[in-house]
Short mmCIF file of N, CA, C and O in Angstrom, two decimals:
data_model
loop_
_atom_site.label_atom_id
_atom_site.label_comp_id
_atom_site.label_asym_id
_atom_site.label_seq_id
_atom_site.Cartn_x
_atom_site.Cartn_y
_atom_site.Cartn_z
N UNK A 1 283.83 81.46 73.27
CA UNK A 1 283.99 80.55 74.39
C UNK A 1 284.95 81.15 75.38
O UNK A 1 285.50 82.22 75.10
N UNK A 2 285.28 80.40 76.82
CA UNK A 2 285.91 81.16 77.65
C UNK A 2 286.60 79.76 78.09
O UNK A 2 286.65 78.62 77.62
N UNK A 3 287.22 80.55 79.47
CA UNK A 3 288.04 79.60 79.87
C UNK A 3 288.05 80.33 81.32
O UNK A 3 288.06 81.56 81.19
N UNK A 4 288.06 79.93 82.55
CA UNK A 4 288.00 80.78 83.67
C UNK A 4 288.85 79.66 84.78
O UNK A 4 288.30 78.62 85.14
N UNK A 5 290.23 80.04 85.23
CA UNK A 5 290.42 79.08 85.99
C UNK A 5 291.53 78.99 86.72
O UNK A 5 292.49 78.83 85.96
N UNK A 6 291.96 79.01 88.20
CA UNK A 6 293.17 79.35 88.64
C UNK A 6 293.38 80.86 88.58
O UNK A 6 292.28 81.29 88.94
N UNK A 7 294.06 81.79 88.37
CA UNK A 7 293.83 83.22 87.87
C UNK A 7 293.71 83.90 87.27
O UNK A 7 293.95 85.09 87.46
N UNK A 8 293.30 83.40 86.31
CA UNK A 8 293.07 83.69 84.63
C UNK A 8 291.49 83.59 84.03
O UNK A 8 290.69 82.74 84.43
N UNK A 9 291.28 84.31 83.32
CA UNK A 9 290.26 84.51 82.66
C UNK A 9 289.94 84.26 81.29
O UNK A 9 288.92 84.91 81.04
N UNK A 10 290.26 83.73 80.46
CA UNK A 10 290.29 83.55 78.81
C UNK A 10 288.48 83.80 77.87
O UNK A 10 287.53 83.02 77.82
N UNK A 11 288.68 85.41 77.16
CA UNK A 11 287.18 84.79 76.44
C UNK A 11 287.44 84.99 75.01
O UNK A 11 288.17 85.96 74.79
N UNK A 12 287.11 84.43 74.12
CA UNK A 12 287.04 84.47 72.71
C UNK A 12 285.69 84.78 72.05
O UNK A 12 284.57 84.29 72.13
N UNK A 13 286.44 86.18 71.12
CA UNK A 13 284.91 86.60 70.44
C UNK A 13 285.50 85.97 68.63
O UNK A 13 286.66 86.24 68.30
N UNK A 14 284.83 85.38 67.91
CA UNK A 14 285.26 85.58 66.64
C UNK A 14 284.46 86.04 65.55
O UNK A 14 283.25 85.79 65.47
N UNK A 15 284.98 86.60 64.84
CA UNK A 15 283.87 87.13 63.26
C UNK A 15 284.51 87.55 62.52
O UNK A 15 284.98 86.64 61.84
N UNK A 16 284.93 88.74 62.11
CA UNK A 16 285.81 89.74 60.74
C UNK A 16 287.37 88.90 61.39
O UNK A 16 288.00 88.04 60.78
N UNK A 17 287.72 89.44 62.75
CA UNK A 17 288.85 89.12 63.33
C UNK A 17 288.76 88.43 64.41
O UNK A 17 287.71 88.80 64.94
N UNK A 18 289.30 87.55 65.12
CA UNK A 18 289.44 86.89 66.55
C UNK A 18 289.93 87.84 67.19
O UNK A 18 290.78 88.61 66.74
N UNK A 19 289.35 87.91 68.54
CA UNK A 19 289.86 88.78 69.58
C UNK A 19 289.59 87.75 70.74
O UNK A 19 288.56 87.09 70.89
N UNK A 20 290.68 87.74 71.51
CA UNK A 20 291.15 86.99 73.06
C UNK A 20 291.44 87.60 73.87
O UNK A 20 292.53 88.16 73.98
N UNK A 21 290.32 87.65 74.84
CA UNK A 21 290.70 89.18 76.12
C UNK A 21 291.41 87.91 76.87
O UNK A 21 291.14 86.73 76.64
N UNK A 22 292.20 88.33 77.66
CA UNK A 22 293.32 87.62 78.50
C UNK A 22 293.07 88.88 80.07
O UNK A 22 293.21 90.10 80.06
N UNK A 23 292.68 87.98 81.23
CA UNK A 23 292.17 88.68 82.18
C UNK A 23 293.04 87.96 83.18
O UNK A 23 293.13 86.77 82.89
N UNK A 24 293.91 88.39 84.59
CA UNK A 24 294.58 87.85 85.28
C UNK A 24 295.65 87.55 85.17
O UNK A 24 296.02 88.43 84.39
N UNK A 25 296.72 86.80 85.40
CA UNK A 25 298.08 86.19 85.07
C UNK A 25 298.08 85.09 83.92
O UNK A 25 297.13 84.33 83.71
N UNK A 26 299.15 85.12 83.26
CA UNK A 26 298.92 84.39 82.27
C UNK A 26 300.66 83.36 82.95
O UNK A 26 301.67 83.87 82.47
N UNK A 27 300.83 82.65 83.49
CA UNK A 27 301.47 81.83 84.04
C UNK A 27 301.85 80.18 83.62
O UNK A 27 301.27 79.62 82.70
N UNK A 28 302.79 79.59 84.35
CA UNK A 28 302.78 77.83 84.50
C UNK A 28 301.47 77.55 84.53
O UNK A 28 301.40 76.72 83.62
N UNK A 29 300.25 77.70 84.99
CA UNK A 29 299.68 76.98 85.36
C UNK A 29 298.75 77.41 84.83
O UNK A 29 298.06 76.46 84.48
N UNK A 30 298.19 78.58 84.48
CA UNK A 30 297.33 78.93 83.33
C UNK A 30 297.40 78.93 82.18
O UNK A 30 296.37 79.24 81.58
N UNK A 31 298.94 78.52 81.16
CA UNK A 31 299.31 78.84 80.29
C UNK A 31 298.51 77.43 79.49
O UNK A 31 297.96 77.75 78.43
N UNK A 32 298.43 76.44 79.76
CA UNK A 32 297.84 75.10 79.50
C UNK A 32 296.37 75.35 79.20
O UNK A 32 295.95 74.58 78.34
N UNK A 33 295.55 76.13 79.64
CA UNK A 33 295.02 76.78 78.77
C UNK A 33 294.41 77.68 78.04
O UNK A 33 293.30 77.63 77.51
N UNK A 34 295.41 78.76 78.04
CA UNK A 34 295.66 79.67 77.02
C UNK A 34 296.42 78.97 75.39
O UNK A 34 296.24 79.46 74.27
N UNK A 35 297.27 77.72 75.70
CA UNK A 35 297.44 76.93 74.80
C UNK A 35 296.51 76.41 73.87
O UNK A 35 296.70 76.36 72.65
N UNK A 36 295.51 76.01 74.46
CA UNK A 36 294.59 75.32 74.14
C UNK A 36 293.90 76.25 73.24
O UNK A 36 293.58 75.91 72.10
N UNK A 37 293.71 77.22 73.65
CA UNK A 37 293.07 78.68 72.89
C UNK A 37 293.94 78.93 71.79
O UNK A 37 293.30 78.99 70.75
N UNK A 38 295.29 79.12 71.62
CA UNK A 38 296.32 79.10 70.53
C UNK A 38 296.27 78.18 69.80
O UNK A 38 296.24 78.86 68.78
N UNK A 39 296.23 77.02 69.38
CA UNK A 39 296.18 76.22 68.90
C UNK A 39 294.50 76.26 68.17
O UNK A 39 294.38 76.30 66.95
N UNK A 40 293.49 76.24 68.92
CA UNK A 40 292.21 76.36 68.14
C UNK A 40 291.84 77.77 67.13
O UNK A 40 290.97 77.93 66.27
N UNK A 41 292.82 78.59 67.64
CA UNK A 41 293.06 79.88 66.92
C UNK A 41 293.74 79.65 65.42
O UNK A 41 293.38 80.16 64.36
N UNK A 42 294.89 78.69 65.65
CA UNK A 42 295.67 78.60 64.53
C UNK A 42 295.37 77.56 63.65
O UNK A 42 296.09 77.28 62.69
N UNK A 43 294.30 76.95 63.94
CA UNK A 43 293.85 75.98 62.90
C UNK A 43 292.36 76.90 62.50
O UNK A 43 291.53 76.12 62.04
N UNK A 44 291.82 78.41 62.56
CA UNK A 44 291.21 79.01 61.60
C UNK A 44 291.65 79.42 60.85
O UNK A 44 292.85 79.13 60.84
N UNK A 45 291.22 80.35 59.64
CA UNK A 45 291.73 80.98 58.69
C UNK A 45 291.33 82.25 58.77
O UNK A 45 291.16 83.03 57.83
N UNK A 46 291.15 82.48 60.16
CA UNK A 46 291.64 84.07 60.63
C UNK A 46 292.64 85.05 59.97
O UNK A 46 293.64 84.46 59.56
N UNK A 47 292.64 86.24 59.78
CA UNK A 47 293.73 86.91 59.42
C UNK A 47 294.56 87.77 60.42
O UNK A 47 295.76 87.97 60.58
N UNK A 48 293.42 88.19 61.02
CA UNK A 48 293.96 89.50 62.49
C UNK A 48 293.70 88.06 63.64
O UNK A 48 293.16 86.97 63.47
N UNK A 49 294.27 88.58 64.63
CA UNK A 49 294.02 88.13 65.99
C UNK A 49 294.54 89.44 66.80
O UNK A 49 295.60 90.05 66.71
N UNK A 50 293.31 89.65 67.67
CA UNK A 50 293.44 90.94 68.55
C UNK A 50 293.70 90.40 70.17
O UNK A 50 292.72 89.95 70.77
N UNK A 51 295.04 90.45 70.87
CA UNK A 51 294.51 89.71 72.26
C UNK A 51 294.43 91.20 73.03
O UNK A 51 295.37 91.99 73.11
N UNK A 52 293.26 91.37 73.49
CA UNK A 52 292.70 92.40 74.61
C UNK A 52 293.86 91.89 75.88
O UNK A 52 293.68 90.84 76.51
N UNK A 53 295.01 92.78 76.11
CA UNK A 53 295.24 92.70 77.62
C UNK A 53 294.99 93.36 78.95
O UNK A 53 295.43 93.09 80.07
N UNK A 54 293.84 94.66 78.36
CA UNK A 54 294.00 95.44 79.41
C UNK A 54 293.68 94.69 80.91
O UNK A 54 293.98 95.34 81.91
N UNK A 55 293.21 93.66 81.04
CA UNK A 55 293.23 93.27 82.41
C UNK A 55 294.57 92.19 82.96
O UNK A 55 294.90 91.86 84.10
N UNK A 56 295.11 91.86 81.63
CA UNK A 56 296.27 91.35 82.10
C UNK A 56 297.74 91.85 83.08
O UNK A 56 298.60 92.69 82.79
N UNK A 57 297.63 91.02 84.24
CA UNK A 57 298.68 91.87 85.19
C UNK A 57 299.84 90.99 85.03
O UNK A 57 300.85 91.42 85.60
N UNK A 58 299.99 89.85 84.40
CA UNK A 58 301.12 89.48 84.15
C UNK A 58 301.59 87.74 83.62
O UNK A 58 301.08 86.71 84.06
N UNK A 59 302.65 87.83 82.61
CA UNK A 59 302.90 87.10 82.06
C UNK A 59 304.50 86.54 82.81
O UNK A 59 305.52 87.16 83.12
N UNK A 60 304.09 84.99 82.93
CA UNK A 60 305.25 84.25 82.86
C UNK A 60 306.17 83.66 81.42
O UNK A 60 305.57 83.39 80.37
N UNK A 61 307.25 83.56 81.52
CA UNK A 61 307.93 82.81 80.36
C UNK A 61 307.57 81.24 79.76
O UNK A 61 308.26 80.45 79.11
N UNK A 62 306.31 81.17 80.21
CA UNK A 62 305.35 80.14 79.79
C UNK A 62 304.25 81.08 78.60
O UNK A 62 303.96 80.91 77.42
N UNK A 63 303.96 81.86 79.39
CA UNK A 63 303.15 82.95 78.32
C UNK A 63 303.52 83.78 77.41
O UNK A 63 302.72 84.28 76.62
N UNK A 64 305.00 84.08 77.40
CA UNK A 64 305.34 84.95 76.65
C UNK A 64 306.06 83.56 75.26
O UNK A 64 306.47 83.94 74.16
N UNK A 65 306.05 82.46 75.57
CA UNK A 65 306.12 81.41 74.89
C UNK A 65 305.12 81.14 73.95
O UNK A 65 305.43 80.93 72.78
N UNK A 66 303.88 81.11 74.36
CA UNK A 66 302.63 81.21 73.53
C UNK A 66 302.31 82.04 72.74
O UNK A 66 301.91 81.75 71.61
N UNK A 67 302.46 83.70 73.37
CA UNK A 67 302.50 84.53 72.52
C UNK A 67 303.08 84.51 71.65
O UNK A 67 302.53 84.69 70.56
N UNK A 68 304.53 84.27 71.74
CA UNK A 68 305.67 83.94 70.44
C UNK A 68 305.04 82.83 69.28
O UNK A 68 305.18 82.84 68.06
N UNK A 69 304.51 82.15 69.90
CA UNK A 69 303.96 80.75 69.12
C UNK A 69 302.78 81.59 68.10
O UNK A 69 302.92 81.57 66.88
N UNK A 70 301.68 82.27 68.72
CA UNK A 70 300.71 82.65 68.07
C UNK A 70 301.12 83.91 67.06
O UNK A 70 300.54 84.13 66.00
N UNK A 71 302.38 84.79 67.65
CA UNK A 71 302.50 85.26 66.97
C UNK A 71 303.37 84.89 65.71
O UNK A 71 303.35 85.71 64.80
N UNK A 72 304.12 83.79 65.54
CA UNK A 72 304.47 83.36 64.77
C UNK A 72 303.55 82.21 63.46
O UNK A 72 303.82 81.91 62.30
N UNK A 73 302.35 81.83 64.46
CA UNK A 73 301.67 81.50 63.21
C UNK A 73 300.95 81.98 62.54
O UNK A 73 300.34 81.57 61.55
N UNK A 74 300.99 83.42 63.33
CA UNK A 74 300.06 84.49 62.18
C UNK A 74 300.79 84.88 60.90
O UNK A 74 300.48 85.01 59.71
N UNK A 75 302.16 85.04 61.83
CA UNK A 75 302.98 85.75 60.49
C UNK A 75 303.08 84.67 59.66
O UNK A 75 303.29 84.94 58.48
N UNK A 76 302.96 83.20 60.06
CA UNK A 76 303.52 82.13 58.75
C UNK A 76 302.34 82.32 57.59
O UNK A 76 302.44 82.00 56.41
N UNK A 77 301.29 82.87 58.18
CA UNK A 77 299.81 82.70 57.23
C UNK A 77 299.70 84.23 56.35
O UNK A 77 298.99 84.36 55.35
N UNK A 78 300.48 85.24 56.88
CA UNK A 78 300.59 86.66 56.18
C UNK A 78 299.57 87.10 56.84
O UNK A 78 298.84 87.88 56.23
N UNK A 79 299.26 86.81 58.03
CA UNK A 79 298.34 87.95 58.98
C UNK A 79 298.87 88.20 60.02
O UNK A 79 300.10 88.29 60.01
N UNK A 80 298.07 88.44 61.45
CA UNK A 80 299.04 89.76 62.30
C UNK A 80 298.28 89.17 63.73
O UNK A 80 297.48 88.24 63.92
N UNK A 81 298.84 90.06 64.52
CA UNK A 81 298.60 89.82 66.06
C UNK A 81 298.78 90.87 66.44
O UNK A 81 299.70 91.59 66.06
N UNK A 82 297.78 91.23 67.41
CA UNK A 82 297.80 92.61 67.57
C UNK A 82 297.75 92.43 69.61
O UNK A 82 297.12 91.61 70.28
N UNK A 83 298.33 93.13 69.89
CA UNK A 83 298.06 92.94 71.73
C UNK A 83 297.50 94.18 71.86
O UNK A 83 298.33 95.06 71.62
N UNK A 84 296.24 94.68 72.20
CA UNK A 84 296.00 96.02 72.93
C UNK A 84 296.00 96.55 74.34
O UNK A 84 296.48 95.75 75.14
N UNK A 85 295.68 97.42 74.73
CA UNK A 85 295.54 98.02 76.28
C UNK A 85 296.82 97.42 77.23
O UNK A 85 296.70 97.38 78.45
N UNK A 86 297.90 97.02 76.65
CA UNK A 86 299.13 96.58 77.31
C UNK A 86 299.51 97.29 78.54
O UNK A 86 299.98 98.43 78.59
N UNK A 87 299.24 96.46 79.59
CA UNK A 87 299.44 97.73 80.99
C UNK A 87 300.69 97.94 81.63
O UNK A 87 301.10 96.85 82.03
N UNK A 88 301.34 98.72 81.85
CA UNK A 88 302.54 99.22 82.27
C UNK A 88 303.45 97.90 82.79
O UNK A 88 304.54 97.70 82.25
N UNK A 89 302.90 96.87 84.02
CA UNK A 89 303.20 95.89 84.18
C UNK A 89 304.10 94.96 83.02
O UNK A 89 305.27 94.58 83.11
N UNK A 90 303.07 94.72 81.84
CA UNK A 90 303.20 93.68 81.64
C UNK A 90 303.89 94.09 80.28
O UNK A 90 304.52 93.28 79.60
N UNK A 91 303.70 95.48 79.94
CA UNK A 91 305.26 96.23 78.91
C UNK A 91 306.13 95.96 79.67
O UNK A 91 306.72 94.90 79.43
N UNK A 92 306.43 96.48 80.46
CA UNK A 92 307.65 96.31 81.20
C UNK A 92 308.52 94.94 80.86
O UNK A 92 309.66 94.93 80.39
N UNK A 93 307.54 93.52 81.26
CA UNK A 93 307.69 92.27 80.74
C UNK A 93 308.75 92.79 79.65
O UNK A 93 309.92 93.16 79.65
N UNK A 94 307.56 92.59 78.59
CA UNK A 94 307.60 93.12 76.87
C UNK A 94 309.19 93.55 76.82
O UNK A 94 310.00 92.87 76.19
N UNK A 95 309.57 94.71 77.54
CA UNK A 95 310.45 95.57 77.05
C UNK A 95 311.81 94.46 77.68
O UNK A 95 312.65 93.93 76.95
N UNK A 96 311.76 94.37 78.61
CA UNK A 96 313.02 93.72 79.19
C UNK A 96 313.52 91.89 78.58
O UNK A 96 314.50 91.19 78.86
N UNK A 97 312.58 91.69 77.87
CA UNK A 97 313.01 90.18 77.28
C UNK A 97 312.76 90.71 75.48
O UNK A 97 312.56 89.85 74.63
N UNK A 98 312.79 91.68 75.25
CA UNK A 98 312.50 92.23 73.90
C UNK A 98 311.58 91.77 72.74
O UNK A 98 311.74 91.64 71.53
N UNK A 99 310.56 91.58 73.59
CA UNK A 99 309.35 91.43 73.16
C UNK A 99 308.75 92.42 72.16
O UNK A 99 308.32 92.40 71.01
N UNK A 100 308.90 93.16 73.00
CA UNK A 100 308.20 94.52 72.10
C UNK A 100 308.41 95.14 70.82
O UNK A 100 307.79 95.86 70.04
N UNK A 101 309.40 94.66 70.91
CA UNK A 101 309.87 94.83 69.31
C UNK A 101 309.95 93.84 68.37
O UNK A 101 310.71 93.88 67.41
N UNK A 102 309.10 92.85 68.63
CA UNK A 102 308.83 92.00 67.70
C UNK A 102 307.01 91.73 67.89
O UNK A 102 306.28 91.23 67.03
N UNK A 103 306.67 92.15 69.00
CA UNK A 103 304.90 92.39 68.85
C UNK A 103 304.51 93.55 68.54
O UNK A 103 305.34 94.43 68.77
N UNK A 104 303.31 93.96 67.99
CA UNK A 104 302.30 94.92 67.63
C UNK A 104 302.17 95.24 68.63
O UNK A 104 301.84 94.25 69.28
N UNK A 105 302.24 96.51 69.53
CA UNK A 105 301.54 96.65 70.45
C UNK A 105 300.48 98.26 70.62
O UNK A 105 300.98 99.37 70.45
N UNK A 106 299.19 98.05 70.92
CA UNK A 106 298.67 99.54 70.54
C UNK A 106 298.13 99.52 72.38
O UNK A 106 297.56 100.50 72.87
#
């Protein structure tokens, strides 16, 4: 399923692992629902969750809130979160609120 709205893009593939490409800003005003996506994520019994960012240009402290959230209910279940294609932008984020060292990032 997807989610397309304001500047954001949300699509969900699921099967072996969930993967959530995250396309646009992930912000106040998009984060409501990307929430919505976290939450239906964390009531599967998923093990991996992969969020695709390469089109992501940037996260607010609304989003990097969620992420924390999802990535914390992976770890409560003994599975993982993985962020890929992380673009210079939005490491940057990552690195300066010390993110990055508490996410997977490939």
């Amino acid at each position: 399923y997807w989610y397309n709205r304001f500047n954001m893009e949300i699509k969900v593939t699921t099967g072996e692992n969930t993967v959530i490409a995250v396309s646009g800003q992930l912000d106040t005003l998009t984060a409501v629902d990307f929430e919505k996506v976290v939450q239906e994520v964390l009531k599967t019994p998923v093990q991996e969750v992969v969020l695709e960012t390469g089109e992501l240009t940037y996260v607010s402290s609304a989003g990097l809130r969620l992420i924390l959230t999802l990535q914390k209910g992976m770890t409560a279940r003994g599975g993982s979160l993985i962020l890929k294609n992380v673009q210079p932008d939005v490491k940057e984020i990552f690195d300066i609120t010390g993110f990055s060292s508490i996410l997977t990032l490939q």
